[in-house]
Every structure is written in C-alpha cells, then in structure tokens.
Amino acid sequence: MKTVDLRSDTVTRPSPEMREAMMAAELGDDVFGEDPTINRLQEMMAELTGMEAALFVTSGTQGNQISLNAHTHPGEEVVVERECHIINYECGAPGMLAGVQLYPVEGKNGILTAEQVAAAVRPEDVHLPHTGLICLENTHNRAGGAIYPIEEIRRISQFARSKNIPLHLDGARLWNASAETGISIKEYCQYFDSVSMCFSKGLGAPVGSIVAGSREFIRKAHQYRKAYGGGMRQAGILAAAAIYAVEHNFPLLKEDHRRIRGLARAISELPGISVNPDSVETNILIFHVAAERMDADELVARLQEKGVLMFKIKPEHIRAVSHLEISDNDIDIAIAAFREIWRN
Ligand code: TLP
C-alpha cells in the first residue's frame, strides 16, 4: 500500500540530485569559518534577504531561539501571536534560554494588526517588564499557512521602529508566502531586524535553517549558536542541500499550494467537514471535523489504515500539508480515502 504522508512538509527526503550536490560539496571546519559551502550559502542568503549577514543553524527552533537571545535581555518581554510556533512548539525555550517572558496576543487567523501590537507594548513603569522584541510568523502554521498581508507588516514595522523595538520574523515558510504572492523574500525582509527561514520544510532539504540580520546581530547569534551546541564543523554537506533546495525547489512551491487546495475543495463537500478552500493560501490545510459526525482521532486512525497520514492539530481540527513528495495522484488517493470512509 502506498503511503501518502501529509503530516508535515518536514518529511521529505533528499532527492538523488540533491544527494549528488551534497556528495560534491567542498568542505572545511565551519567553527573556524572555513567551510566554503556554508560560507556560500550564508552569502547567498544575505543577498536573498537583503540583510547584512546570515548564519546557518540547525533548525527553525534554533534560529528563533538564538534570535530571541541576540535581541533581548533576561526579564524582558516578547510580543507574539498566541497561536505562533515560538509559544506552542518550542518547549518553553524563551524562558529557559533567553530568560524572557512572552506576551501572547490573539490575532485574527494568526495575523496581528499594528494597533494590537502597539497595545501590547508596555509603557515605561518601574513595575512593568520592558518590551524587548516583537515576533511575527509568515506563513502562520497553526492558522493554516496564512500569509501576512505586506501592508500590515509595513505598519507593524513602522510602529516598532518608532519605538526602537526590534522585529523578528519566524519565516520558516516565508518561501511559501513569497511563491504565492510574488512578493520577493527581500521585500518581506526589509521590514524586519532579523528573520529565520527553514530549508527543511517545503524546500525539501534534510536539515537546516538560516537566520539573517545586521552584522552585529549575526555576531551575537553566532556566539549563541556555539553555546547551544550548533557549531557543526563540516556541515557544508548540509549547506549544499540547502543551496540545491533554494535553486531548484523554491520555484516548485506553488504546485504544493494548488494540490492541497484540491484536497480542500474535495473534502469540503463531505458532510461534517468544514473548510473554505479559498482560505487555503499556501501548503497547509487545517479543516474542522464536527465531533457528532466523526471523532477527529478516529478519522486520523481510519485514514492511516488507508495509508493516508495527517494529524490532529487542535480539538476537532486536522492538519494536512503538501510538499515535494506529494503528487497529483497522491491527492487523488487521499480524496478517495475520505470518500470511502464517508460511504461507510
Ligand atoms: N513546525 C513543525 C512542527 O514543529 C509543528 C511542523 O511540522 O510544522 N517555525 C514554524 C512556523 C514552524 O512551523 C516550525 C516547525 C518551526 C519554526 C521550527 O522548525 P524546526 O522543526 O526546524 O525546529
């Protein structure tokens, strides 16, 4: 039985061509700054983001956490959206590592307005924490891959700059936002003081993320990366996969978006499932399954019996993510599995 794995875009394995690029990579000791492939990737990403410098890191989580560290001091507060990755899936690391507390604000489908951000920033008062950083997430994972409107980013950035508060972007899937809107990575990044972006999601590389920002920010981030065990020596073998991913797989992302929308359209017709296919903006589909029609855990289990993998992301909500290894035929298999379950 064929497995159609829609749990995450992190499940992709390097293609034969990507493996070839990895095998051919020129390597050196990156802790000495001597890995030519890592240096090339970092220069390429500084250029792509329009930032002064960039640093290869082990994961999106590491990229976010060292960014929090590099921007803040212990005891400060970081404004985040309530459903964001940093607050939900990073093991409480902001408290553990940077020693900051998070101020969660409920966005509309993951999106905050400049007014909401402004209201969350603390006034000067001896009792209050100092707001040290604002973080946005684009695309927004738990909001079903929602794209941040560039105009709202611009307004938030304008506010943050007026208050001298740095603005960080968790851009794990900024690639998908850019592919869908046609707005370049550089255009998005101009509004931020730092950005972290993943190679190991829709782009299909096995490992790695990048953080980009000013030279001074990257100098600090570099030291935190070392402190957190992220000095990886001949990791150019991984950077080669990342370079391959940016050059060859970035242009393919819109296909992932089209495919998952196709799945959304088909299952939106089934009684008990609610999702608006037009609201699926990128490669993440989150749909609601009414408990009286079908328990979400049971649906996940029954799909799994048919080789279709998804997971429950919130009560009564299931997530499906398309990626490089998902073809049109795989989407047809997933649709057929749903229809069969609904027939019985
Ligand atoms: N997200 C993973 C899980 O952790 C939930 C997934 O399957 O979607 N920012 C965002 C917006 C993310 O979605 C993720 C990973 C990360 C950061 C962290 O990246 P990694 O897994 O490389 O630490």
Coordinates of C-alpha atoms and ligand atoms in Angstrom, one line a residue:
M1 CA 0.0 0.0 0.0
K2 CA 1.3 3.4 -0.9
T3 CA 1.8 5.9 2.0
V4 CA 0.6 9.4 1.4
D5 CA 2.3 11.3 4.2
L6 CA 0.6 14.7 4.7
R7 CA 1.7 15.1 8.3
S8 CA 4.2 17.8 7.6
D9 CA 6.4 19.2 4.8
T10 CA 9.3 18.2 7.1
V11 CA 9.0 14.5 6.0
T12 CA 10.7 14.9 2.6
R13 CA 13.9 13.0 1.9
P14 CA 16.7 14.4 -0.3
S15 CA 16.2 13.5 -4.0
P16 CA 19.1 11.8 -5.9
E17 CA 20.1 15.1 -7.4
M18 CA 20.2 16.8 -4.0
R19 CA 22.3 13.9 -2.7
E20 CA 24.7 14.3 -5.6
A21 CA 25.1 18.0 -4.7
M22 CA 25.7 17.0 -1.1
M23 CA 28.4 14.5 -2.1
A24 CA 30.1 17.0 -4.3
A25 CA 30.2 19.8 -1.6
E26 CA 33.6 21.3 -0.8
L27 CA 34.0 21.1 3.0
G28 CA 36.0 22.7 5.8
D29 CA 35.7 23.3 9.5
D30 CA 32.9 25.8 9.9
V31 CA 33.7 26.6 13.5
F32 CA 36.9 28.1 12.1
G33 CA 34.7 29.7 9.4
E34 CA 36.4 27.6 6.8
D35 CA 33.6 25.6 5.2
P36 CA 33.3 27.1 1.7
T37 CA 29.8 25.7 1.1
I38 CA 28.4 27.1 4.3
N39 CA 30.1 30.5 3.5
R40 CA 28.5 30.4 0.1
L41 CA 25.0 29.6 1.5
Q42 CA 25.3 32.4 4.0
E43 CA 26.4 34.9 1.4
M44 CA 23.6 33.8 -0.9
M45 CA 21.0 34.1 1.9
A46 CA 22.3 37.6 3.0
E47 CA 21.8 38.6 -0.6
L48 CA 18.4 37.0 -1.0
T49 CA 17.1 38.5 2.3
G50 CA 18.8 41.9 1.7
M51 CA 20.3 41.6 5.2
E52 CA 23.9 42.4 6.0
A53 CA 24.8 38.8 7.1
A54 CA 23.3 35.4 7.6
L55 CA 24.1 32.3 9.7
F56 CA 23.4 28.6 9.0
V57 CA 21.7 27.0 12.0
T58 CA 20.5 23.5 12.9
S59 CA 16.7 24.1 12.9
G60 CA 13.9 26.7 12.8
T61 CA 13.7 26.4 16.5
Q62 CA 17.4 27.1 17.0
G63 CA 17.0 30.1 14.6
N64 CA 14.2 31.6 16.5
Q65 CA 15.7 31.0 19.9
I66 CA 19.1 32.4 19.2
S67 CA 17.3 35.4 17.6
L68 CA 15.4 35.9 20.9
N69 CA 18.7 35.7 22.8
A70 CA 20.5 38.1 20.5
H71 CA 17.8 40.7 20.6
T72 CA 16.8 40.7 24.3
H73 CA 18.0 40.7 27.9
P74 CA 16.7 38.4 30.6
G75 CA 13.5 39.7 32.2
E76 CA 12.3 41.4 29.1
E77 CA 9.0 40.6 27.3
V78 CA 8.5 39.5 23.8
V79 CA 5.2 40.2 22.0
V80 CA 4.0 37.2 20.0
E81 CA 0.7 36.0 18.4
R82 CA -1.0 33.4 20.7
E83 CA -1.0 30.6 18.1
C84 CA 2.6 31.0 17.0
H85 CA 5.2 28.3 16.8
I86 CA 7.5 30.1 19.4
I87 CA 4.9 29.8 22.1
N88 CA 3.3 26.5 21.2
Y89 CA 6.1 24.2 19.9
E90 CA 9.5 25.4 21.2
C91 CA 9.4 23.6 24.6
G92 CA 9.3 26.8 26.6
A93 CA 12.7 27.7 25.4
P94 CA 12.3 31.5 25.6
G95 CA 12.1 31.2 29.4
M96 CA 14.7 28.5 29.5
L97 CA 17.3 30.1 27.3
A98 CA 16.8 33.8 26.8
G99 CA 15.1 34.2 30.2
V100 CA 12.3 36.3 28.6
Q101 CA 8.6 36.1 29.1
L102 CA 6.1 36.0 26.2
Y103 CA 3.2 38.3 25.8
P104 CA 0.6 36.5 23.7
V105 CA -1.9 38.5 21.6
E106 CA -4.8 36.8 19.9
G107 CA -4.6 37.6 16.2
K108 CA -7.3 37.1 13.5
N109 CA -6.3 33.9 11.8
G110 CA -2.8 34.4 13.1
I111 CA -2.4 38.0 11.9
L112 CA -1.9 40.9 14.3
T113 CA -2.7 44.5 13.5
A114 CA -0.3 47.3 14.2
E115 CA -2.9 48.6 16.7
Q116 CA -2.9 45.3 18.6
V117 CA 0.9 45.2 18.7
A118 CA 1.0 48.8 19.9
A119 CA -1.5 48.0 22.7
A120 CA 0.7 45.1 23.8
V121 CA 3.9 47.1 24.2
R122 CA 4.5 48.1 27.8
P123 CA 4.7 51.7 28.9
E124 CA 7.7 52.8 31.0
D125 CA 6.9 52.0 34.6
V126 CA 9.1 50.6 37.3
H127 CA 6.7 47.7 37.9
L128 CA 6.5 46.5 34.3
P129 CA 8.7 44.3 32.1
H130 CA 10.4 46.1 29.2
T131 CA 9.2 45.0 25.8
G132 CA 12.4 43.8 24.1
L133 CA 11.1 42.3 20.9
I134 CA 8.1 41.7 18.6
C135 CA 7.8 38.5 16.6
L136 CA 5.6 37.7 13.6
E137 CA 5.1 34.4 11.8
N138 CA 4.7 34.2 8.0
T139 CA 3.3 31.9 6.8
H140 CA 1.4 31.1 10.0
N141 CA 1.4 27.4 10.8
R142 CA -1.5 27.0 13.2
A143 CA -3.6 29.4 11.1
G144 CA -3.4 27.0 8.2
G145 CA -0.4 28.5 6.3
A146 CA -1.9 32.1 6.4
I147 CA 0.1 34.8 4.6
Y148 CA 0.7 38.0 6.5
P149 CA -0.5 40.9 4.4
I150 CA 2.5 43.0 3.5
E151 CA 0.7 46.2 4.3
E152 CA 0.1 45.1 7.9
I153 CA 3.8 44.1 8.2
R154 CA 4.8 47.5 7.0
R155 CA 2.5 49.2 9.6
I156 CA 3.8 47.0 12.4
S157 CA 7.4 47.6 11.3
Q158 CA 6.8 51.4 11.2
F159 CA 5.5 51.2 14.7
A160 CA 8.3 49.0 16.0
R161 CA 10.9 51.3 14.5
S162 CA 9.3 54.4 16.0
K163 CA 9.6 52.7 19.5
N164 CA 13.1 51.3 18.8
I165 CA 11.8 47.7 19.4
P166 CA 13.4 45.1 17.2
L167 CA 11.1 43.0 15.0
H168 CA 11.8 39.3 14.3
L169 CA 10.2 37.1 11.6
D170 CA 9.7 33.4 12.1
G171 CA 9.8 32.9 8.3
A172 CA 10.1 29.1 8.5
R173 CA 7.7 29.1 5.5
L174 CA 8.4 32.6 4.1
W175 CA 9.3 30.7 0.9
N176 CA 5.6 29.7 0.5
A177 CA 4.4 33.3 1.1
S178 CA 6.8 34.6 -1.4
A179 CA 6.0 31.9 -4.0
E180 CA 2.2 32.5 -3.7
T181 CA 2.2 36.3 -3.6
G182 CA 5.1 37.0 -5.9
I183 CA 6.4 39.4 -3.3
S184 CA 10.2 38.8 -3.0
I185 CA 11.9 37.5 0.1
K186 CA 13.9 40.7 0.2
E187 CA 10.7 42.8 0.0
Y188 CA 9.3 41.0 3.0
C189 CA 12.6 41.1 5.0
Q190 CA 13.2 44.8 4.6
Y191 CA 10.6 45.4 7.4
F192 CA 12.4 43.1 10.0
D193 CA 15.6 43.3 12.1
S194 CA 16.0 39.5 11.8
V195 CA 14.5 36.6 10.0
S196 CA 14.7 32.8 10.4
M197 CA 13.9 30.6 7.4
C198 CA 13.9 26.8 7.0
F199 CA 15.4 24.7 4.3
S200 CA 14.0 21.5 5.7
K201 CA 10.3 22.2 5.1
G202 CA 8.7 22.9 1.7
L203 CA 12.2 23.2 0.1
G204 CA 13.0 19.6 0.8
A205 CA 16.4 19.8 2.4
P206 CA 17.1 17.3 5.1
V207 CA 18.4 19.7 7.8
G208 CA 18.9 23.3 8.5
S209 CA 17.7 26.9 8.6
I210 CA 19.2 30.3 8.3
V211 CA 19.0 33.4 10.4
A212 CA 19.7 36.8 8.8
G213 CA 20.1 40.3 10.1
S214 CA 22.6 43.0 10.8
R215 CA 26.3 42.1 11.1
E216 CA 26.1 42.9 14.8
F217 CA 23.0 40.7 15.3
I218 CA 24.7 37.8 13.5
R219 CA 27.9 38.2 15.6
K220 CA 25.8 37.7 18.7
A221 CA 23.7 35.0 17.1
H222 CA 26.9 33.1 16.1
Q223 CA 28.0 33.0 19.7
Y224 CA 24.6 31.8 21.0
R225 CA 24.7 29.1 18.2
K226 CA 28.0 27.9 19.6
A227 CA 26.7 28.0 23.1
Y228 CA 23.7 25.8 22.2
G229 CA 25.9 23.2 20.5
G230 CA 25.2 24.3 17.0
G231 CA 28.9 24.6 15.8
M232 CA 28.7 21.8 13.2
R233 CA 32.1 21.6 11.6
Q234 CA 31.9 20.1 8.1
A235 CA 28.3 20.9 7.8
G236 CA 28.8 22.1 4.2
I237 CA 27.3 18.8 3.2
L238 CA 24.0 20.1 4.6
A239 CA 24.5 23.6 3.2
A240 CA 24.9 22.0 -0.2
A241 CA 21.4 20.5 0.2
A242 CA 20.1 23.9 1.2
I243 CA 21.6 25.6 -1.8
Y244 CA 20.2 23.0 -4.1
A245 CA 16.8 23.4 -2.4
V246 CA 16.7 27.2 -2.9
E247 CA 17.8 27.0 -6.5
H248 CA 15.7 24.0 -7.6
N249 CA 12.8 23.6 -5.2
F250 CA 11.8 27.1 -4.3
P251 CA 10.2 27.6 -7.8
L252 CA 8.1 24.5 -7.3
L253 CA 6.2 25.6 -4.2
K254 CA 3.1 26.9 -5.9
E255 CA 2.3 23.4 -7.1
D256 CA 2.1 22.3 -3.5
H257 CA -0.4 25.1 -2.8
R258 CA -2.5 24.0 -5.8
R259 CA -2.5 20.4 -4.8
I260 CA -3.6 20.9 -1.1
R261 CA -6.3 23.3 -2.3
G262 CA -7.6 20.5 -4.5
L263 CA -7.8 18.3 -1.4
A264 CA -9.6 21.1 0.5
R265 CA -12.1 21.5 -2.3
A266 CA -13.0 17.8 -2.5
I267 CA -13.4 17.2 1.3
S268 CA -15.3 20.5 1.8
E269 CA -18.2 18.7 0.1
L270 CA -18.3 16.0 2.7
P271 CA -21.0 16.4 5.5
G272 CA -19.4 17.3 8.9
I273 CA -16.2 18.7 7.4
S274 CA -15.9 22.4 7.3
V275 CA -13.2 24.3 5.4
N276 CA -13.3 27.1 2.9
P277 CA -11.0 26.0 0.1
D278 CA -10.4 29.7 -0.9
S279 CA -8.9 30.3 2.6
V280 CA -6.2 27.8 1.9
E281 CA -3.4 30.2 0.9
T282 CA -0.3 28.0 0.8
N283 CA 0.6 24.4 1.6
I284 CA -1.2 23.9 4.9
L285 CA -4.8 22.8 5.2
I286 CA -6.5 22.8 8.5
F287 CA -10.1 21.5 8.5
H288 CA -12.7 21.2 11.1
V289 CA -14.5 17.9 11.6
A290 CA -17.7 18.0 13.6
A291 CA -17.5 15.7 16.6
E292 CA -21.1 14.5 16.1
R293 CA -20.2 13.3 12.6
M294 CA -16.8 11.9 13.3
D295 CA -14.2 12.0 16.1
A296 CA -11.0 13.6 14.8
D297 CA -8.8 10.9 16.4
E298 CA -10.9 8.3 14.7
L299 CA -10.7 10.0 11.4
V300 CA -6.9 10.2 11.6
A301 CA -6.8 6.5 12.5
R302 CA -9.1 5.4 9.7
L303 CA -7.1 7.5 7.2
Q304 CA -3.9 5.9 8.4
E305 CA -5.4 2.4 7.8
K306 CA -5.7 3.5 4.2
G307 CA -2.1 4.8 4.1
V308 CA -3.0 8.5 4.4
L309 CA -1.2 10.3 7.2
M310 CA -2.4 13.5 8.8
F311 CA -2.5 14.7 12.4
K312 CA -4.9 16.3 14.8
I313 CA -3.6 19.8 15.5
K314 CA -6.4 21.1 17.8
P315 CA -9.6 19.6 19.1
E316 CA -11.8 18.8 16.1
H317 CA -9.1 20.1 13.7
I318 CA -6.9 18.1 11.5
R319 CA -3.8 19.3 9.5
A320 CA -2.7 18.2 6.1
V321 CA 0.5 19.6 4.5
S322 CA 1.6 19.2 0.9
H323 CA 5.2 19.0 -0.1
L324 CA 7.7 17.9 -2.7
E325 CA 6.9 14.2 -2.4
I326 CA 3.2 14.7 -2.9
S327 CA 1.9 14.3 -6.4
D328 CA -1.5 14.9 -8.0
N329 CA -2.0 11.1 -7.8
D330 CA -1.3 11.2 -4.0
I331 CA -4.0 13.8 -3.6
D332 CA -6.4 11.6 -5.5
I333 CA -5.6 8.7 -3.2
A334 CA -6.3 10.9 -0.2
I335 CA -9.6 12.1 -1.6
A336 CA -10.6 8.5 -2.4
A337 CA -9.8 7.5 1.2
F338 CA -12.0 10.3 2.6
R339 CA -14.9 9.3 0.3
E340 CA -14.6 5.7 1.2
I341 CA -14.7 6.5 4.9
W342 CA -17.7 8.7 4.4
R343 CA -19.5 6.0 2.5
N344 CA -19.2 3.5 5.4
Ligands
TLP1 N1 7.0 23.2 12.5 C1 6.7 21.8 12.6 C2 6.3 21.3 14.0 O1 7.2 21.8 14.9 C3 4.9 21.7 14.4 C4 5.7 21.4 11.5 O2 5.5 20.2 11.3 O3 5.0 22.3 11.0 N2 8.5 28.0 12.9 C5 7.4 27.4 12.3 C6 6.4 28.3 11.8 C7 7.3 26.0 12.1 O4 6.2 25.5 11.6 C8 8.3 25.2 12.6 C9 8.3 23.7 12.5 C10 9.5 25.8 13.2 C11 9.5 27.2 13.3 C12 10.6 25.0 13.8 O5 11.4 24.4 12.8 P1 12.3 23.1 13.2 O6 11.3 21.9 13.2 O7 13.3 23.1 12.2 O8 12.8 23.4 14.6

